Short mmCIF file of C-alpha atoms in Angstrom, two decimals:
data_model
loop_
_atom_site.label_atom_id
_atom_site.label_comp_id
_atom_site.label_asym_id
_atom_site.label_seq_id
_atom_site.Cartn_x
_atom_site.Cartn_y
_atom_site.Cartn_z
CA MET G 1 -200.41 6.28 21.01
CA ILE G 2 -200.58 10.09 21.14
CA PHE G 3 -200.55 9.94 24.95
CA PHE G 4 -197.35 7.89 25.01
CA ILE G 5 -195.69 10.20 22.48
CA VAL G 6 -196.55 13.23 24.61
CA MET G 7 -195.26 11.53 27.77
CA ALA G 8 -192.04 10.50 26.04
CA ALA G 9 -191.52 14.05 24.77
CA LEU G 10 -192.15 15.43 28.28
CA ALA G 11 -189.65 12.99 29.77
CA VAL G 12 -187.01 14.03 27.24
CA ALA G 13 -187.70 17.72 27.91
CA ILE G 14 -187.31 17.22 31.67
CA TYR G 15 -184.08 15.28 31.17
CA VAL G 16 -182.62 17.99 28.94
CA PHE G 17 -183.70 20.70 31.41
CA LEU G 18 -181.98 18.91 34.29
CA GLN G 19 -178.68 18.82 32.38
CA GLN G 20 -178.21 22.56 32.84
CA PRO G 21 -175.10 23.40 34.91
CA GLN G 22 -177.15 25.15 37.60
CA PHE G 23 -178.39 21.76 38.84
CA GLY G 24 -174.86 20.80 39.79
CA LYS G 25 -173.57 17.25 40.07
CA LEU G 26 -174.12 14.29 42.35
CA PRO G 27 -171.08 12.99 44.24
CA SER G 28 -169.04 10.32 42.48
CA GLY G 29 -165.61 8.74 42.54
CA GLU G 30 -163.42 9.43 45.57
CA ARG G 31 -165.97 11.88 46.99
CA LEU G 32 -168.68 9.24 46.96
CA GLU G 33 -166.38 6.68 48.55
CA ARG G 34 -165.64 9.11 51.37
CA ILE G 35 -169.36 9.78 51.79
CA LYS G 36 -170.07 6.06 52.10
CA LYS G 37 -167.71 5.91 55.08
CA SER G 38 -169.62 8.63 56.95
CA PRO G 39 -171.47 7.45 60.09
CA ASN G 40 -174.33 9.69 58.93
CA TYR G 41 -174.74 7.94 55.54
CA ARG G 42 -176.90 4.83 55.35
CA ASP G 43 -179.08 3.12 52.75
CA GLY G 44 -177.71 5.27 49.95
CA GLN G 45 -178.26 8.69 51.53
CA PHE G 46 -177.44 10.93 54.47
CA GLN G 47 -179.70 10.51 57.48
CA ASN G 48 -180.81 12.83 60.28
CA GLU G 49 -179.89 11.95 63.84
CA SER G 50 -183.59 11.47 64.70
CA PHE G 51 -186.27 9.86 62.56
CA THR G 52 -187.43 12.66 60.26
CA PRO G 53 -190.31 11.92 57.87
CA ASP G 54 -190.76 14.16 54.84
CA LEU G 55 -194.26 15.05 56.00
CA ALA G 56 -195.88 15.03 59.42
CA GLU G 57 -198.50 12.55 60.46
CA GLY G 58 -201.85 13.13 58.75
CA SER G 59 -200.32 15.05 55.85
CA SER G 60 -199.97 14.00 52.21
CA TYR G 61 -198.26 15.43 49.15
CA LEU G 62 -201.64 15.92 47.47
CA LYS G 63 -202.90 17.95 50.44
CA VAL G 64 -199.69 19.99 50.61
CA LEU G 65 -199.73 20.78 46.88
CA THR G 66 -203.40 21.73 47.00
CA GLU G 67 -202.82 24.11 49.91
CA PHE G 68 -199.67 25.51 48.27
CA PHE G 69 -201.54 26.52 45.14
CA PHE G 70 -204.90 27.38 46.64
CA GLY G 71 -204.47 27.87 50.38
CA LYS G 72 -201.80 30.55 50.80
CA SER G 73 -202.47 33.50 53.08
CA GLN G 74 -203.55 36.69 51.33
CA TYR G 75 -200.63 38.32 53.16
CA ASN G 76 -198.10 35.80 51.84
CA ILE G 77 -196.34 38.54 49.87
CA PRO G 78 -195.72 42.10 51.16
CA GLY G 79 -198.02 44.78 49.82
CA ALA G 80 -195.19 47.28 49.28
CA VAL G 81 -191.45 47.49 48.78
CA ILE G 82 -189.46 46.01 51.68
CA PRO G 83 -187.45 48.84 53.31
CA SER G 84 -183.68 48.58 53.34
CA ARG G 85 -180.43 50.41 53.89
CA LYS G 86 -177.24 50.26 51.84
CA THR G 87 -174.09 49.77 53.89
CA ASP G 88 -170.82 50.40 52.08
CA LEU G 89 -169.19 47.01 52.55
CA LEU G 90 -166.18 47.93 50.45
CA HIS G 91 -165.02 50.61 52.87
CA LEU G 92 -165.73 49.20 56.31
CA ASN G 93 -163.37 50.06 59.13
CA PRO G 94 -161.31 46.85 59.47
CA ASP G 95 -161.59 47.16 63.25
CA GLU G 96 -165.41 46.96 63.15
CA ASP G 97 -167.18 43.74 64.11
CA VAL G 98 -170.39 43.88 62.13
CA LEU G 99 -173.12 41.85 60.48
CA VAL G 100 -175.25 42.84 57.48
CA TRP G 101 -178.33 40.81 56.55
CA PHE G 102 -179.64 40.55 52.98
CA GLY G 103 -182.96 38.86 53.70
CA HIS G 104 -183.74 35.14 54.01
CA SER G 105 -180.57 33.30 55.11
CA SER G 106 -177.90 35.44 53.42
CA TYR G 107 -175.63 37.63 55.52
CA PHE G 108 -172.14 39.10 55.68
CA MET G 109 -169.97 39.37 58.77
CA GLN G 110 -166.69 41.06 59.51
CA ILE G 111 -165.19 39.83 62.76
CA ASP G 112 -161.66 40.33 64.09
CA GLY G 113 -160.50 41.51 60.67
CA LYS G 114 -161.85 38.55 58.67
CA THR G 115 -164.87 38.53 56.36
CA PHE G 116 -167.54 35.83 56.17
CA LEU G 117 -170.46 35.34 53.78
CA VAL G 118 -173.23 32.82 54.47
CA ASP G 119 -175.61 31.25 51.91
CA PRO G 120 -175.63 34.20 49.47
CA VAL G 121 -178.58 34.45 47.05
CA PHE G 122 -178.54 37.56 44.86
CA SER G 123 -180.08 36.29 41.62
CA GLY G 124 -183.61 37.46 42.43
CA SER G 125 -185.04 33.97 42.71
CA ALA G 126 -184.82 30.78 44.79
CA SER G 127 -185.72 28.31 42.07
CA PRO G 128 -184.43 26.99 38.73
CA ILE G 129 -187.66 28.41 37.26
CA LYS G 130 -187.26 32.05 38.22
CA PHE G 131 -190.85 33.23 38.02
CA THR G 132 -192.00 30.63 40.56
CA THR G 133 -190.14 32.06 43.57
CA PRO G 134 -189.12 35.67 42.92
CA SER G 135 -187.64 37.73 45.72
CA PHE G 136 -189.85 40.32 47.39
CA LYS G 137 -189.65 43.82 45.96
CA GLY G 138 -186.94 45.84 47.65
CA THR G 139 -184.89 42.90 48.89
CA ASP G 140 -182.33 42.84 46.07
CA VAL G 141 -180.38 45.96 46.97
CA TYR G 142 -176.99 44.23 46.94
CA SER G 143 -175.04 42.54 44.17
CA VAL G 144 -171.73 40.69 44.14
CA ASP G 145 -170.01 43.92 43.06
CA ASP G 146 -170.86 45.39 46.48
CA PHE G 147 -168.64 42.91 48.32
CA PRO G 148 -165.00 43.07 49.32
CA ALA G 149 -162.81 39.99 49.23
CA ILE G 150 -164.49 37.21 51.23
CA ASP G 151 -162.15 35.24 53.45
CA TYR G 152 -164.67 32.49 54.18
CA LEU G 153 -167.79 31.50 52.25
CA LEU G 154 -170.08 29.21 54.26
CA ILE G 155 -172.72 27.11 52.47
CA SER G 156 -175.09 25.24 54.80
CA HIS G 157 -176.67 22.97 52.15
CA ASP G 158 -177.45 22.78 48.46
CA HIS G 159 -181.07 23.94 48.31
CA TRP G 160 -181.76 26.72 45.81
CA ASP G 161 -182.50 29.31 48.50
CA HIS G 162 -179.07 28.71 50.08
CA LEU G 163 -176.75 27.71 47.23
CA ASP G 164 -177.41 30.03 44.30
CA TYR G 165 -175.64 29.13 41.08
CA GLU G 166 -175.52 32.63 39.60
CA THR G 167 -174.28 34.19 42.82
CA VAL G 168 -171.50 31.75 43.63
CA LEU G 169 -170.18 31.86 40.07
CA LYS G 170 -169.84 35.63 40.31
CA LEU G 171 -168.27 35.36 43.77
CA LYS G 172 -165.73 32.72 42.80
CA SER G 173 -162.80 35.10 42.24
CA LYS G 174 -163.48 36.95 45.52
CA VAL G 175 -163.58 33.93 47.84
CA GLY G 176 -160.56 32.73 49.78
CA ARG G 177 -161.96 29.57 51.36
CA VAL G 178 -165.26 27.69 51.25
CA VAL G 179 -166.63 25.57 54.09
CA THR G 180 -169.61 23.32 53.41
CA GLY G 181 -171.08 19.91 54.08
CA LEU G 182 -169.82 16.63 52.69
CA GLY G 183 -171.02 16.11 49.11
CA THR G 184 -171.88 19.75 48.33
CA GLY G 185 -168.40 20.16 46.88
CA ALA G 186 -169.53 18.12 43.87
CA HIS G 187 -171.60 21.11 42.74
CA LEU G 188 -168.77 23.56 43.36
CA GLU G 189 -166.25 21.41 41.50
CA HIS G 190 -168.66 21.14 38.54
CA TRP G 191 -168.89 24.94 38.55
CA GLY G 192 -165.12 25.39 38.34
CA PHE G 193 -164.12 26.11 41.93
CA ASP G 194 -160.55 25.44 42.97
CA MET G 195 -161.13 22.47 45.26
CA SER G 196 -157.94 23.17 47.20
CA LYS G 197 -159.89 26.10 48.65
CA VAL G 198 -162.97 24.04 49.58
CA SER G 199 -163.29 22.31 52.96
CA GLU G 200 -166.03 19.69 52.64
CA LYS G 201 -166.84 18.35 56.09
CA ASP G 202 -169.01 15.84 57.91
CA TRP G 203 -170.87 16.59 61.12
CA ASN G 204 -168.59 16.94 64.14
CA GLU G 205 -165.53 17.83 62.09
CA GLU G 206 -163.47 20.99 62.49
CA VAL G 207 -161.61 23.34 60.19
CA ASP G 208 -158.82 25.24 61.94
CA PHE G 209 -157.69 28.31 60.00
CA GLY G 210 -155.16 29.36 62.61
CA ASN G 211 -154.79 32.56 64.59
CA GLY G 212 -157.87 31.74 66.67
CA PHE G 213 -160.30 31.14 63.75
CA THR G 214 -162.04 27.77 63.66
CA ILE G 215 -165.27 26.44 62.18
CA ASN G 216 -166.91 23.35 63.59
CA VAL G 217 -169.41 21.66 61.29
CA THR G 218 -172.41 20.56 63.35
CA PRO G 219 -175.73 18.77 62.69
CA GLY G 220 -179.09 20.07 61.56
CA ARG G 221 -182.43 18.33 61.03
CA HIS G 222 -183.26 18.87 57.40
CA PHE G 223 -182.55 17.40 53.95
CA ALA G 224 -180.68 18.28 50.75
CA GLY G 225 -180.93 18.02 46.98
CA ARG G 226 -181.20 20.20 43.87
CA THR G 227 -183.03 17.61 41.75
CA PHE G 228 -185.20 14.58 42.45
CA SER G 229 -182.26 12.84 44.18
CA ARG G 230 -182.38 13.69 47.86
CA ASN G 231 -179.80 13.59 50.62
CA LYS G 232 -176.76 12.81 48.49
CA ALA G 233 -175.06 15.80 50.13
CA LEU G 234 -175.10 16.81 53.79
CA TRP G 235 -176.97 19.71 55.42
CA VAL G 236 -175.00 21.38 58.20
CA SER G 237 -174.84 24.13 60.78
CA PHE G 238 -171.65 25.89 61.86
CA VAL G 239 -169.96 26.94 65.07
CA LEU G 240 -167.80 29.93 64.18
CA LYS G 241 -165.09 30.78 66.65
CA THR G 242 -162.90 33.86 66.24
CA PRO G 243 -160.34 35.28 68.67
CA THR G 244 -163.06 37.29 70.44
CA MET G 245 -166.47 35.86 69.47
CA LYS G 246 -168.48 32.67 69.13
CA ILE G 247 -171.44 32.55 66.75
CA PHE G 248 -173.83 29.74 65.85
CA ILE G 249 -174.88 29.65 62.19
CA GLY G 250 -177.93 27.44 61.97
CA GLY G 251 -178.70 26.84 58.31
CA ASP G 252 -182.08 25.11 57.98
CA SER G 253 -183.33 22.76 60.67
CA GLY G 254 -186.33 21.37 62.40
CA TYR G 255 -186.27 21.43 66.18
CA ASP G 256 -184.49 18.56 67.91
CA ASN G 257 -182.09 17.81 70.74
CA HIS G 258 -179.01 18.59 68.65
CA PHE G 259 -179.32 22.25 69.67
CA LYS G 260 -178.94 21.34 73.33
CA LYS G 261 -175.98 19.06 72.55
CA ILE G 262 -174.25 21.82 70.58
CA GLY G 263 -174.94 24.31 73.38
CA GLU G 264 -173.45 21.98 75.97
CA LYS G 265 -170.34 21.31 73.87
CA PHE G 266 -169.65 24.73 72.35
CA GLY G 267 -171.78 27.27 74.19
CA PRO G 268 -172.37 29.88 75.32
CA PHE G 269 -172.69 31.83 72.07
CA ASP G 270 -172.55 35.57 71.59
CA LEU G 271 -175.19 35.20 68.88
CA ALA G 272 -177.32 32.41 67.42
CA ILE G 273 -178.54 32.90 63.85
CA LEU G 274 -181.47 30.54 63.36
CA GLU G 275 -184.13 29.91 60.75
CA CYS G 276 -187.53 31.42 61.43
CA GLY G 277 -189.86 31.12 58.46
CA GLN G 278 -191.15 28.90 55.65
CA TYR G 279 -192.63 26.53 58.23
CA ASN G 280 -195.86 24.56 58.29
CA GLU G 281 -197.32 21.83 60.47
CA ALA G 282 -197.10 19.51 57.45
CA TRP G 283 -193.30 19.78 57.39
CA LYS G 284 -192.64 20.62 61.03
CA TYR G 285 -189.80 18.10 61.32
CA ILE G 286 -187.56 19.96 58.84
CA HIS G 287 -188.43 23.60 59.65
CA MET G 288 -188.91 25.02 63.13
CA MET G 289 -191.94 26.94 64.28
CA PRO G 290 -190.97 30.46 65.47
CA GLU G 291 -191.54 29.52 69.10
CA GLU G 292 -189.14 26.60 68.68
CA THR G 293 -186.55 28.97 67.20
CA VAL G 294 -186.50 30.91 70.47
CA THR G 295 -186.29 27.70 72.50
CA ALA G 296 -183.41 26.50 70.31
CA ALA G 297 -181.51 29.72 71.06
CA HIS G 298 -181.85 28.98 74.77
CA ASP G 299 -180.73 25.39 74.18
CA LEU G 300 -177.63 26.78 72.49
CA LYS G 301 -176.97 29.07 75.46
CA ALA G 302 -177.07 32.09 73.17
CA THR G 303 -176.91 35.64 74.50
CA LYS G 304 -178.88 36.96 71.49
CA LEU G 305 -180.95 35.50 68.67
CA MET G 306 -181.16 36.68 65.09
CA PRO G 307 -184.12 35.09 63.25
CA VAL G 308 -183.50 34.56 59.52
CA HIS G 309 -185.07 32.58 56.65
CA TRP G 310 -187.85 35.11 56.20
CA SER G 311 -188.56 38.45 54.44
CA LYS G 312 -187.31 37.61 50.94
CA PHE G 313 -189.02 34.56 49.46
CA SER G 314 -192.44 32.98 49.76
CA LEU G 315 -191.76 29.28 50.27
CA ALA G 316 -194.63 28.47 52.63
CA LEU G 317 -198.27 29.41 53.24
CA HIS G 318 -198.08 31.84 56.17
CA ASP G 319 -198.18 35.64 56.20
CA TRP G 320 -194.84 37.03 55.05
CA ASN G 321 -194.22 38.69 58.44
CA GLU G 322 -195.86 36.08 60.68
CA PRO G 323 -192.51 34.43 61.52
CA ILE G 324 -190.99 37.52 63.09
CA GLN G 325 -194.25 38.48 64.81
CA ARG G 326 -194.51 35.08 66.48
CA ALA G 327 -190.81 34.99 67.32
CA THR G 328 -191.01 38.45 68.89
CA ILE G 329 -193.88 37.42 71.16
CA GLU G 330 -192.11 34.22 72.19
CA ALA G 331 -188.78 35.99 72.75
CA GLN G 332 -190.50 38.29 75.23
CA LYS G 333 -191.92 35.28 77.05
CA GLN G 334 -188.56 33.52 77.14
CA ASN G 335 -186.53 36.68 77.79
CA MET G 336 -184.38 36.27 74.67
CA PRO G 337 -182.99 39.48 73.12
CA LEU G 338 -183.60 39.65 69.37
CA VAL G 339 -181.48 41.12 66.59
CA THR G 340 -183.91 42.26 63.88
CA PRO G 341 -182.21 44.64 61.44
CA LEU G 342 -183.51 46.02 58.20
CA ILE G 343 -182.04 44.41 55.11
CA GLY G 344 -178.66 46.09 54.66
CA GLN G 345 -178.56 47.68 58.11
CA LYS G 346 -175.24 47.42 59.90
CA VAL G 347 -175.39 45.42 63.12
CA ASP G 348 -172.74 46.09 65.75
CA LEU G 349 -171.87 42.60 66.94
CA LYS G 350 -170.30 43.81 70.17
CA GLY G 351 -172.55 46.73 70.99
CA GLU G 352 -176.09 47.32 72.11
CA GLN G 353 -178.65 48.38 69.50
CA VAL G 354 -182.36 49.01 69.51
CA PHE G 355 -184.07 47.65 66.40
CA GLU G 356 -187.37 49.01 65.14
CA GLN G 357 -190.18 46.58 64.34
CA TRP G 358 -190.19 47.69 60.72
CA TRP G 359 -192.28 44.71 59.54
CA ARG G 360 -195.34 46.20 61.26
CA ASN G 361 -195.55 49.07 58.75
CA LYS G 362 -199.12 49.10 57.42
CA GLN G 363 -197.90 49.86 53.91
CA LEU G 364 -196.33 46.41 53.81
CA GLN G 365 -199.75 44.76 54.06
CA PRO G 366 -201.40 43.82 50.75
CA GLU G 367 -203.99 46.22 49.36
#
C-alpha cells in the first residue's frame, strides 16, 4: 500500500511539474489540422525522410543511461573559464555583414542591413531542471539587453538547447518576425507571441520578406519535443537568402542525403553553419559525427563551414573540445575552410579571417 501511495504522489508531482509554462503546449485546433495534412506527418507524429531509430543498432536506453551517468570523459567539462570577447551589438555599423556566435547553436547575424538571431539560449541552462545542464563557465557573456532590434528570429526546433523559454520571453518585444517549423508556434502562442509575426512552415516551404530576403525551410534528420510527447512539432533547417549572400542554417541533424539535395537545389552557399557536437555512436542517426559535418558542408556546396553545437553545454559523453578537434582534422583532409571564432568574436562574413585554435589552451583541460 505504501508503495502505491508513493507512486501516486510521484505521478501527481510530475504532472504538476509539467504544467509549468516553460514546457509550452502541444498543437491543437486549426494548427493540428494543418499538421495532419503535412506530407511529413504520419501515424500521429512528424517523420524523418529516412528511417531514423531513436538508438543505433546494439544500443539500449539502459546502456545509454549507464554511460551517461558513469561513462563520461574526464574532459567532458572545460577545466577553466571559456575565453570570449564582447562585441557591441547595439552600435554596429549598419553596412557591416557580420556574425557573432554565443556558443552551442546560438548566433547573431547582420547581413545587408537586416538582423537575424538563431536559437538563442541565454538562461544559463539547457534543461527545465537547471542544475542538470548548466552552461560552461565563461559562455554567458551576453544577455538579451545586449541585442538591438531583431528583424528575424529563427528557431530550428523546440528542444531546450534551441528554444529557451526565459530567453524568448525577454526577446519578445525586440523581435520583428519569427520563422520556425510547423507546430512549434503552439509554444510561442502559449507564451504570448503575436502570431501574426510568426511564420510556421513545413519542409520545402518559403517565406519571402521582399527586397531580396527569403527563407526556405528545409529538412533535417532529428526529432522534437519538450516533454514525453515526441515529434508533435517539426525540426527544420533554413536556407537564408539575402540580396548578396546565401547561408545554410543547419539546426540539429544526423547525416543523410538531404544535405546533397539541398546543395543541388539551393547551393552553392557562402557559409554552412552545421552542428558538430553532442554526438555518440548510440544516437548517430540524429547527430552527426564531426567528420560527417565536414562532408555535409561539401554536399551543400558550401564555401566555408562554421561548426556549432559545442562549447557551451555537456549533452554527450565526449571531451568538450573533441568535436572541433576532429572537425579541424577532417576539414584539412577535405580542404574545407573553417570559421571558428571565440564566443562573442565578430566574424566578417565577406572577408578573410584567420581564427586561432583557442580550444587547445592547456588551461581549458581539467585539473
